[in-house]
Short mmCIF file of C-alpha atoms in Angstrom, two decimals:
data_model
loop_
_atom_site.label_atom_id
_atom_site.label_comp_id
_atom_site.label_asym_id
_atom_site.label_seq_id
_atom_site.Cartn_x
_atom_site.Cartn_y
_atom_site.Cartn_z
CA UNK A 1 -141.95 -18.55 -55.74
CA UNK A 2 -140.89 -16.19 -58.46
CA UNK A 3 -138.28 -14.52 -60.28
CA UNK A 4 -139.02 -11.04 -59.80
CA UNK A 5 -140.30 -8.64 -57.86
CA UNK A 6 -140.80 -5.86 -55.80
CA UNK A 7 -138.52 -3.13 -55.90
CA UNK A 8 -138.58 -4.64 -59.65
CA UNK A 9 -142.07 -3.28 -61.83
CA UNK A 10 -142.46 -5.53 -64.57
CA UNK A 11 -144.69 -8.07 -66.42
CA UNK A 12 -143.48 -10.74 -63.76
CA UNK A 13 -143.76 -8.92 -60.60
CA UNK A 14 -147.50 -7.54 -61.47
CA UNK A 15 -149.14 -10.16 -62.53
CA UNK A 16 -147.87 -11.54 -58.97
CA UNK A 17 -149.62 -8.99 -57.03
CA UNK A 18 -153.24 -9.40 -58.76
CA UNK A 19 -152.89 -12.35 -58.19
CA UNK A 20 -151.72 -12.62 -54.44
CA UNK A 21 -154.28 -9.59 -53.55
CA UNK A 22 -156.81 -12.13 -55.15
CA UNK A 23 -155.18 -15.14 -53.33
CA UNK A 24 -155.59 -12.46 -49.76
CA UNK A 25 -159.63 -11.02 -51.22
CA UNK A 26 -160.47 -14.67 -50.68
CA UNK A 27 -159.24 -15.26 -48.25
CA UNK A 28 -155.79 -18.01 -48.77
CA UNK A 29 -153.02 -18.11 -47.84
CA UNK A 30 -149.38 -17.99 -49.38
CA UNK A 31 -145.24 -16.74 -49.14
CA UNK A 32 -143.20 -15.56 -51.39
CA UNK A 33 -139.64 -16.82 -51.85
CA UNK A 34 -138.15 -14.12 -54.23
CA UNK A 35 -134.90 -12.17 -55.61
CA UNK A 36 -133.95 -9.38 -52.68
CA UNK A 37 -134.17 -6.82 -51.80
CA UNK A 38 -137.62 -7.26 -51.06
CA UNK A 39 -140.54 -5.88 -48.65
CA UNK A 40 -140.90 -8.50 -45.39
CA UNK A 41 -144.04 -8.43 -46.19
CA UNK A 42 -147.59 -7.72 -49.51
CA UNK A 43 -151.18 -7.91 -48.52
CA UNK A 44 -150.69 -9.67 -45.92
CA UNK A 45 -148.15 -12.57 -46.53
CA UNK A 46 -144.66 -13.03 -45.62
CA UNK A 47 -141.91 -12.41 -48.45
CA UNK A 48 -138.64 -15.24 -48.33
CA UNK A 49 -135.75 -13.98 -50.15
CA UNK A 50 -133.16 -15.90 -51.34
CA UNK A 51 -129.71 -14.89 -52.65
CA UNK A 52 -129.53 -12.67 -56.42
CA UNK A 53 -127.57 -10.74 -58.50
CA UNK A 54 -128.48 -8.60 -61.34
CA UNK A 55 -127.77 -9.00 -65.44
CA UNK A 56 -128.52 -6.04 -67.49
CA UNK A 57 -131.55 -4.36 -65.06
CA UNK A 58 -132.66 -7.30 -64.41
CA UNK A 59 -132.68 -9.04 -60.37
CA UNK A 60 -132.11 -12.93 -60.36
CA UNK A 61 -131.94 -15.34 -57.88
CA UNK A 62 -129.99 -18.64 -57.72
CA UNK A 63 -130.80 -21.88 -55.86
CA UNK A 64 -130.62 -21.46 -52.22
CA UNK A 65 -130.36 -24.05 -49.50
CA UNK A 66 -133.22 -22.35 -48.26
CA UNK A 67 -135.36 -22.47 -50.04
CA UNK A 68 -136.01 -26.26 -48.83
CA UNK A 69 -137.12 -25.14 -45.33
CA UNK A 70 -139.19 -21.93 -46.79
CA UNK A 71 -141.68 -25.33 -48.13
CA UNK A 72 -141.62 -27.49 -45.20
CA UNK A 73 -142.19 -24.48 -42.63
CA UNK A 74 -145.09 -23.61 -44.75
CA UNK A 75 -146.60 -26.49 -45.83
CA UNK A 76 -147.70 -25.50 -49.30
CA UNK A 77 -150.86 -27.14 -51.61
CA UNK A 78 -149.89 -25.13 -54.58
CA UNK A 79 -146.66 -24.35 -55.81
CA UNK A 80 -147.07 -21.86 -58.12
CA UNK A 81 -143.45 -20.76 -60.07
CA UNK A 82 -143.64 -17.42 -62.24
CA UNK A 83 -141.87 -17.22 -64.88
CA UNK A 84 -139.04 -20.58 -63.01
CA UNK A 85 -135.78 -20.58 -64.29
CA UNK A 86 -132.97 -21.23 -62.24
CA UNK A 87 -135.87 -20.61 -58.75
CA UNK A 88 -138.63 -22.64 -60.03
CA UNK A 89 -136.41 -25.23 -61.81
CA UNK A 90 -135.15 -25.64 -57.83
CA UNK A 91 -138.86 -24.78 -56.58
CA UNK A 92 -140.69 -27.86 -58.88
CA UNK A 93 -137.70 -30.29 -57.90
CA UNK A 94 -138.41 -29.66 -53.72
CA UNK A 95 -142.18 -29.65 -54.61
CA UNK A 96 -142.22 -33.25 -56.71
CA UNK A 97 -140.18 -34.62 -54.28
CA UNK A 98 -143.02 -34.06 -51.61
CA UNK A 99 -145.38 -34.78 -53.96
CA UNK A 100 -146.64 -30.98 -53.99
CA UNK A 101 -149.02 -29.73 -57.10
CA UNK A 102 -147.15 -27.67 -58.94
CA UNK A 103 -147.87 -24.33 -61.69
CA UNK A 104 -145.56 -22.72 -63.20
CA UNK A 105 -146.41 -19.34 -65.40
CA UNK A 106 -144.34 -19.39 -68.90
CA UNK A 107 -144.06 -15.43 -69.17
CA UNK A 108 -140.95 -14.75 -70.40
CA UNK A 109 -139.30 -16.18 -73.85
CA UNK A 110 -136.34 -17.00 -72.54
CA UNK A 111 -134.88 -18.16 -75.06
CA UNK A 112 -134.74 -15.17 -77.65
CA UNK A 113 -133.80 -12.61 -74.83
CA UNK A 114 -130.92 -14.23 -74.44
CA UNK A 115 -130.45 -13.85 -78.23
CA UNK A 116 -131.43 -10.55 -77.76
CA UNK A 117 -128.82 -10.26 -76.26
CA UNK A 118 -125.48 -11.15 -78.05
CA UNK A 119 -125.53 -14.94 -76.47
CA UNK A 120 -125.11 -16.55 -79.93
CA UNK A 121 -125.59 -20.20 -80.18
CA UNK A 122 -128.35 -20.18 -77.18
CA UNK A 123 -131.78 -20.41 -78.37
CA UNK A 124 -131.82 -24.26 -78.58
CA UNK A 125 -129.61 -23.89 -75.03
CA UNK A 126 -131.95 -22.16 -73.78
CA UNK A 127 -136.24 -23.59 -74.58
CA UNK A 128 -133.98 -27.28 -73.55
CA UNK A 129 -133.81 -25.92 -70.55
CA UNK A 130 -136.65 -24.76 -70.71
CA UNK A 131 -138.11 -27.56 -71.92
CA UNK A 132 -136.37 -29.31 -68.32
CA UNK A 133 -137.77 -26.81 -66.28
CA UNK A 134 -141.42 -27.11 -67.20
CA UNK A 135 -141.50 -31.01 -67.65
CA UNK A 136 -141.83 -30.78 -63.66
CA UNK A 137 -144.68 -28.87 -63.31
CA UNK A 138 -148.31 -30.79 -63.12
CA UNK A 139 -149.63 -28.03 -64.58
CA UNK A 140 -147.67 -24.78 -67.58
CA UNK A 141 -149.82 -21.90 -68.44
CA UNK A 142 -149.11 -19.25 -71.04
CA UNK A 143 -150.43 -16.52 -71.39
CA UNK A 144 -151.00 -16.31 -75.79
CA UNK A 145 -152.25 -18.57 -78.42
CA UNK A 146 -148.91 -17.79 -79.91
CA UNK A 147 -146.75 -18.16 -76.86
CA UNK A 148 -148.77 -22.21 -75.69
CA UNK A 149 -147.60 -22.52 -79.51
CA UNK A 150 -143.71 -22.28 -78.63
CA UNK A 151 -143.70 -24.40 -75.78
CA UNK A 152 -144.97 -27.39 -77.88
CA UNK A 153 -142.63 -26.77 -80.77
CA UNK A 154 -140.36 -26.72 -78.43
CA UNK A 155 -141.35 -30.00 -76.50
CA UNK A 156 -143.06 -28.80 -73.05
CA UNK A 157 -146.79 -31.77 -73.56
CA UNK A 158 -149.77 -30.77 -75.24
CA UNK A 159 -151.75 -32.50 -72.60
CA UNK A 160 -149.99 -31.10 -69.76
CA UNK A 161 -150.13 -26.91 -70.37
CA UNK A 162 -153.48 -24.42 -70.99
CA UNK A 163 -154.05 -20.80 -71.41
CA UNK A 164 -153.72 -18.15 -68.98
CA UNK A 165 -154.21 -14.84 -69.43
CA UNK A 166 -153.67 -12.07 -67.97
CA UNK A 167 -155.51 -8.53 -66.15
CA UNK A 168 -156.73 -5.32 -66.75
CA UNK A 169 -156.69 -3.07 -64.08
CA UNK A 170 -159.78 -0.44 -66.32
CA UNK A 171 -160.63 1.65 -63.42
CA UNK A 172 -157.08 2.70 -62.93
CA UNK A 173 -156.48 2.55 -66.70
CA UNK A 174 -159.51 5.25 -67.60
CA UNK A 175 -160.00 7.40 -70.45
CA UNK A 176 -161.59 9.94 -67.98
CA UNK A 177 -158.24 11.01 -67.11
CA UNK A 178 -157.17 12.68 -70.20
CA UNK A 179 -159.66 14.90 -69.49
CA UNK A 180 -159.15 15.76 -66.30
CA UNK A 181 -156.55 19.02 -65.54
CA UNK A 182 -153.66 17.42 -65.39
CA UNK A 183 -153.96 15.51 -68.04
CA UNK A 184 -154.87 18.07 -69.93
CA UNK A 185 -151.81 19.89 -68.41
CA UNK A 186 -149.87 17.22 -69.18
CA UNK A 187 -150.49 16.58 -72.76
CA UNK A 188 -150.43 20.46 -73.34
CA UNK A 189 -146.68 19.95 -71.57
CA UNK A 190 -145.35 17.52 -73.97
CA UNK A 191 -147.10 18.69 -76.92
CA UNK A 192 -144.88 22.34 -76.37
CA UNK A 193 -144.16 23.43 -79.56
CA UNK A 194 -145.48 21.35 -81.86
CA UNK A 195 -148.04 22.75 -84.29
CA UNK A 196 -152.22 22.16 -83.44
CA UNK A 197 -153.35 19.69 -84.15
CA UNK A 198 -149.43 17.09 -84.32
CA UNK A 199 -150.70 14.02 -82.22
CA UNK A 200 -149.50 11.98 -79.50
CA UNK A 201 -147.18 8.62 -80.25
CA UNK A 202 -146.35 6.74 -77.34
CA UNK A 203 -144.41 3.89 -75.91
CA UNK A 204 -144.52 2.62 -72.27
CA UNK A 205 -142.20 -0.73 -71.16
CA UNK A 206 -138.58 -1.48 -70.59
CA UNK A 207 -135.85 0.93 -72.22
CA UNK A 208 -133.73 -2.49 -72.62
CA UNK A 209 -132.85 -3.92 -76.44
CA UNK A 210 -135.20 -6.67 -77.11
CA UNK A 211 -138.27 -4.21 -77.07
CA UNK A 212 -136.54 -2.38 -79.85
CA UNK A 213 -137.92 1.67 -79.27
CA UNK A 214 -135.48 2.25 -81.73
CA UNK A 215 -137.77 1.44 -84.01
CA UNK A 216 -139.61 4.84 -83.19
CA UNK A 217 -136.80 6.08 -85.43
CA UNK A 218 -139.04 4.83 -87.83
CA UNK A 219 -141.51 7.12 -87.49
CA UNK A 220 -139.04 10.71 -88.14
CA UNK A 221 -141.07 12.76 -90.63
CA UNK A 222 -144.25 11.71 -90.17
CA UNK A 223 -145.67 15.87 -87.61
CA UNK A 224 -145.87 13.24 -84.90
CA UNK A 225 -144.41 14.49 -80.83
CA UNK A 226 -142.70 10.83 -79.76
CA UNK A 227 -143.57 10.25 -75.16
CA UNK A 228 -141.56 7.24 -74.24
CA UNK A 229 -142.25 5.90 -70.59
CA UNK A 230 -140.10 3.54 -68.48
CA UNK A 231 -136.42 2.84 -68.20
CA UNK A 232 -134.26 0.74 -68.87
CA UNK A 233 -130.03 0.14 -69.99
CA UNK A 234 -131.43 1.96 -73.36
CA UNK A 235 -132.13 5.21 -72.47
CA UNK A 236 -129.18 7.25 -72.82
CA UNK A 237 -128.82 5.57 -76.86
CA UNK A 238 -132.83 5.54 -77.10
CA UNK A 239 -132.30 9.57 -76.13
CA UNK A 240 -129.62 10.43 -79.03
CA UNK A 241 -131.15 8.15 -80.96
CA UNK A 242 -135.55 9.88 -81.05
CA UNK A 243 -134.79 13.49 -80.82
CA UNK A 244 -137.97 13.77 -81.96
CA UNK A 245 -139.41 12.69 -78.29
CA UNK A 246 -140.36 13.19 -75.11
CA UNK A 247 -138.66 11.06 -72.09
CA UNK A 248 -140.54 10.93 -68.78
CA UNK A 249 -139.24 7.63 -66.96
CA UNK A 250 -140.76 5.34 -64.80
CA UNK A 251 -143.49 6.25 -64.09
CA UNK A 252 -146.28 4.27 -61.97
CA UNK A 253 -150.18 4.49 -60.92
CA UNK A 254 -152.24 7.18 -61.37
CA UNK A 255 -148.88 9.26 -63.05
CA UNK A 256 -148.67 6.31 -65.57
CA UNK A 257 -152.69 6.14 -66.26
CA UNK A 258 -151.98 9.80 -67.33
CA UNK A 259 -149.36 9.51 -70.04
CA UNK A 260 -150.90 6.45 -70.75
CA UNK A 261 -155.23 8.74 -71.85
CA UNK A 262 -153.24 11.25 -72.83
CA UNK A 263 -152.36 9.60 -76.07
CA UNK A 264 -153.67 10.22 -78.67
CA UNK A 265 -150.92 6.51 -80.36
CA UNK A 266 -149.78 3.41 -78.39
CA UNK A 267 -147.23 1.91 -80.08
CA UNK A 268 -145.09 -0.76 -79.05
CA UNK A 269 -142.26 -2.43 -81.17
CA UNK A 270 -140.41 -5.41 -79.58
CA UNK A 271 -142.15 -9.38 -80.59
CA UNK A 272 -140.69 -10.95 -78.27
CA UNK A 273 -143.72 -10.49 -75.31
CA UNK A 274 -145.44 -13.64 -74.75
CA UNK A 275 -148.54 -11.21 -74.47
CA UNK A 276 -148.24 -7.44 -74.15
CA UNK A 277 -149.35 -6.04 -71.17
CA UNK A 278 -148.55 -2.49 -72.27
CA UNK A 279 -150.84 -2.82 -74.91
CA UNK A 280 -154.37 -3.59 -72.57
CA UNK A 281 -153.52 -0.96 -70.09
CA UNK A 282 -153.17 1.46 -73.64
CA UNK A 283 -156.64 -0.06 -74.31
CA UNK A 284 -157.50 0.89 -71.31
CA UNK A 285 -156.95 3.96 -71.27
CA UNK A 286 -159.17 4.83 -74.66
CA UNK A 287 -156.06 4.42 -76.84
CA UNK A 288 -155.36 2.58 -80.12
CA UNK A 289 -152.99 0.79 -80.42
CA UNK A 290 -149.89 -0.34 -83.38
CA UNK A 291 -148.04 -3.85 -82.81
CA UNK A 292 -146.16 -6.19 -84.70
CA UNK A 293 -148.40 -9.12 -86.13
CA UNK A 294 -146.05 -11.03 -83.57
CA UNK A 295 -145.96 -13.46 -80.57
CA UNK A 296 -148.70 -11.82 -77.57
CA UNK A 297 -149.60 -9.21 -79.85
CA UNK A 298 -151.62 -10.99 -82.19
CA UNK A 299 -154.34 -12.09 -79.42
CA UNK A 300 -154.65 -9.14 -78.07
CA UNK A 301 -155.33 -6.43 -81.26
CA UNK A 302 -157.88 -6.92 -83.60
CA UNK A 303 -156.86 -5.62 -86.53
CA UNK A 304 -158.63 -2.80 -88.28
CA UNK A 305 -161.40 -2.03 -84.67
CA UNK A 306 -158.28 -1.54 -82.23
CA UNK A 307 -155.30 -0.29 -83.59
CA UNK A 308 -153.36 -2.13 -85.87
CA UNK A 309 -150.68 -5.46 -86.13
CA UNK A 310 -147.60 -4.37 -88.54
CA UNK A 311 -145.19 -6.89 -89.90
CA UNK A 312 -142.21 -7.31 -87.71
CA UNK A 313 -139.30 -6.58 -88.60
CA UNK A 314 -140.94 -3.69 -91.92
CA UNK A 315 -140.18 -0.41 -90.76
CA UNK A 316 -141.58 1.22 -93.79
CA UNK A 317 -145.45 -0.77 -92.15
CA UNK A 318 -144.74 0.81 -89.43
CA UNK A 319 -144.52 3.46 -90.27
CA UNK A 320 -147.74 3.50 -92.89
CA UNK A 321 -150.26 1.65 -90.22
CA UNK A 322 -148.76 5.39 -87.52
CA UNK A 323 -150.21 7.23 -90.23
CA UNK A 324 -153.13 5.90 -90.58
CA UNK A 325 -153.77 7.31 -86.55
CA UNK A 326 -152.18 10.05 -87.21
CA UNK A 327 -153.61 11.83 -89.60
CA UNK A 328 -155.32 15.34 -89.38
CA UNK A 329 -158.62 13.90 -90.10
CA UNK A 330 -158.31 10.73 -87.60
CA UNK A 331 -159.25 11.79 -85.42
CA UNK A 332 -162.15 10.19 -85.32
CA UNK A 333 -161.33 6.94 -86.08
CA UNK A 334 -159.46 6.72 -83.15
CA UNK A 335 -161.74 7.67 -80.91
CA UNK A 336 -164.22 4.72 -82.73
CA UNK A 337 -160.91 2.26 -81.86
CA UNK A 338 -160.37 3.20 -78.63
CA UNK A 339 -163.94 3.08 -77.82
CA UNK A 340 -163.67 -0.32 -79.31
CA UNK A 341 -160.53 -1.75 -77.45
CA UNK A 342 -161.70 -0.51 -74.88
CA UNK A 343 -164.59 -2.26 -74.55
CA UNK A 344 -162.52 -5.27 -76.05
CA UNK A 345 -160.89 -6.05 -72.76
CA UNK A 346 -163.25 -4.84 -70.55
CA UNK A 347 -164.15 -8.85 -69.62
CA UNK A 348 -160.10 -9.32 -69.12
CA UNK A 349 -159.90 -8.14 -64.96
CA UNK A 350 -157.96 -9.50 -62.74
CA UNK A 351 -160.84 -10.80 -60.98
CA UNK A 352 -162.53 -13.09 -63.17
CA UNK A 353 -158.52 -14.37 -64.17
CA UNK A 354 -157.61 -15.02 -60.31
CA UNK A 355 -160.79 -17.18 -60.20
CA UNK A 356 -159.63 -19.10 -63.07
CA UNK A 357 -155.76 -19.96 -61.50
CA UNK A 358 -157.72 -20.55 -58.46
CA UNK A 359 -159.39 -23.43 -60.78
CA UNK A 360 -156.00 -24.34 -62.06
CA UNK A 361 -154.32 -24.97 -58.21
CA UNK A 362 -157.44 -26.55 -57.90
CA UNK A 363 -157.64 -29.13 -60.88
CA UNK A 364 -154.33 -30.61 -60.01
CA UNK A 365 -154.95 -30.94 -56.85
CA UNK A 366 -157.01 -33.34 -57.99
CA UNK A 367 -154.95 -34.50 -60.37
CA UNK A 368 -157.08 -33.00 -63.05
CA UNK A 369 -156.21 -30.39 -65.48
CA UNK A 370 -158.64 -27.72 -66.79
CA UNK A 371 -157.12 -27.98 -70.47
CA UNK A 372 -159.82 -26.07 -71.60
CA UNK A 373 -159.39 -22.11 -70.37
#
């Protein structure tokens, strides 16, 4: 059960797809229940739609009377609830009534997300709901130590939580794309009209209030060219504010891999990330990263080794970190950090994460949660 699926592209969808790929490769059976519209099948597995609505560009499912029927027909050994909220809560309740073991994936900081969208006074209520939802799961997996801390602080039992990170496709995201004819052409296009030696600084992700991409205005006057990859409700406002930026829209697959590899520096601006998958993808592409010292990036970035962390609310610190990597004499530093970043993420394959997840499934089925990962 997932609160997000194709055709939506985001961190929840990506992790669900990689889990399904791994289950298929290992010969397991699966069924996906998700908000519609969605493809009828993925990786050979059936996909069952439920009613959904759209809020700020997100599709969200609502509890459905069809869910019980789907569970009873499929008779799963384990229910996997990805980023459970409304539909996910229903799935966890139904599974508990049927004595089916459950694993919930905490992936979206709902409380801070709600606050960012102006729902004042809802943070405490959102955390109360998160606790209510995850109290129904046999095991909750969080992607970072910061996310685990948030869960524990807000009342989710430590004994039923564990760390489960995110994998990265280091074959697709690779520095080789920079040296190809297409990669060189992309850099030339993005840097057209700038002086020789100008650094290309980029962001990849959703363009929405919670991502705070407007903070890249702090880089004005540094002599860098900004490249923004992604789309979302904030795009028009950002195009008006970041006049030095090239907006490339949504990119996927090899096109996205080329965008990462073309960069000299990758910058992330959101401070409510439970993980920070784009940071891993940039590092796999051999690009040094700059991110706020908050949430998931604390686990991903090794300061001074693979990039820099800046004060979450300190624009001067953000500017200083990017300046250190974009200066005319910083090419060697960028290359060293980019290489270190790729080495750091190479062991984090989706295959390895998939095997760990299967161990968690087995653990809840045996009522002995794996809590040491």
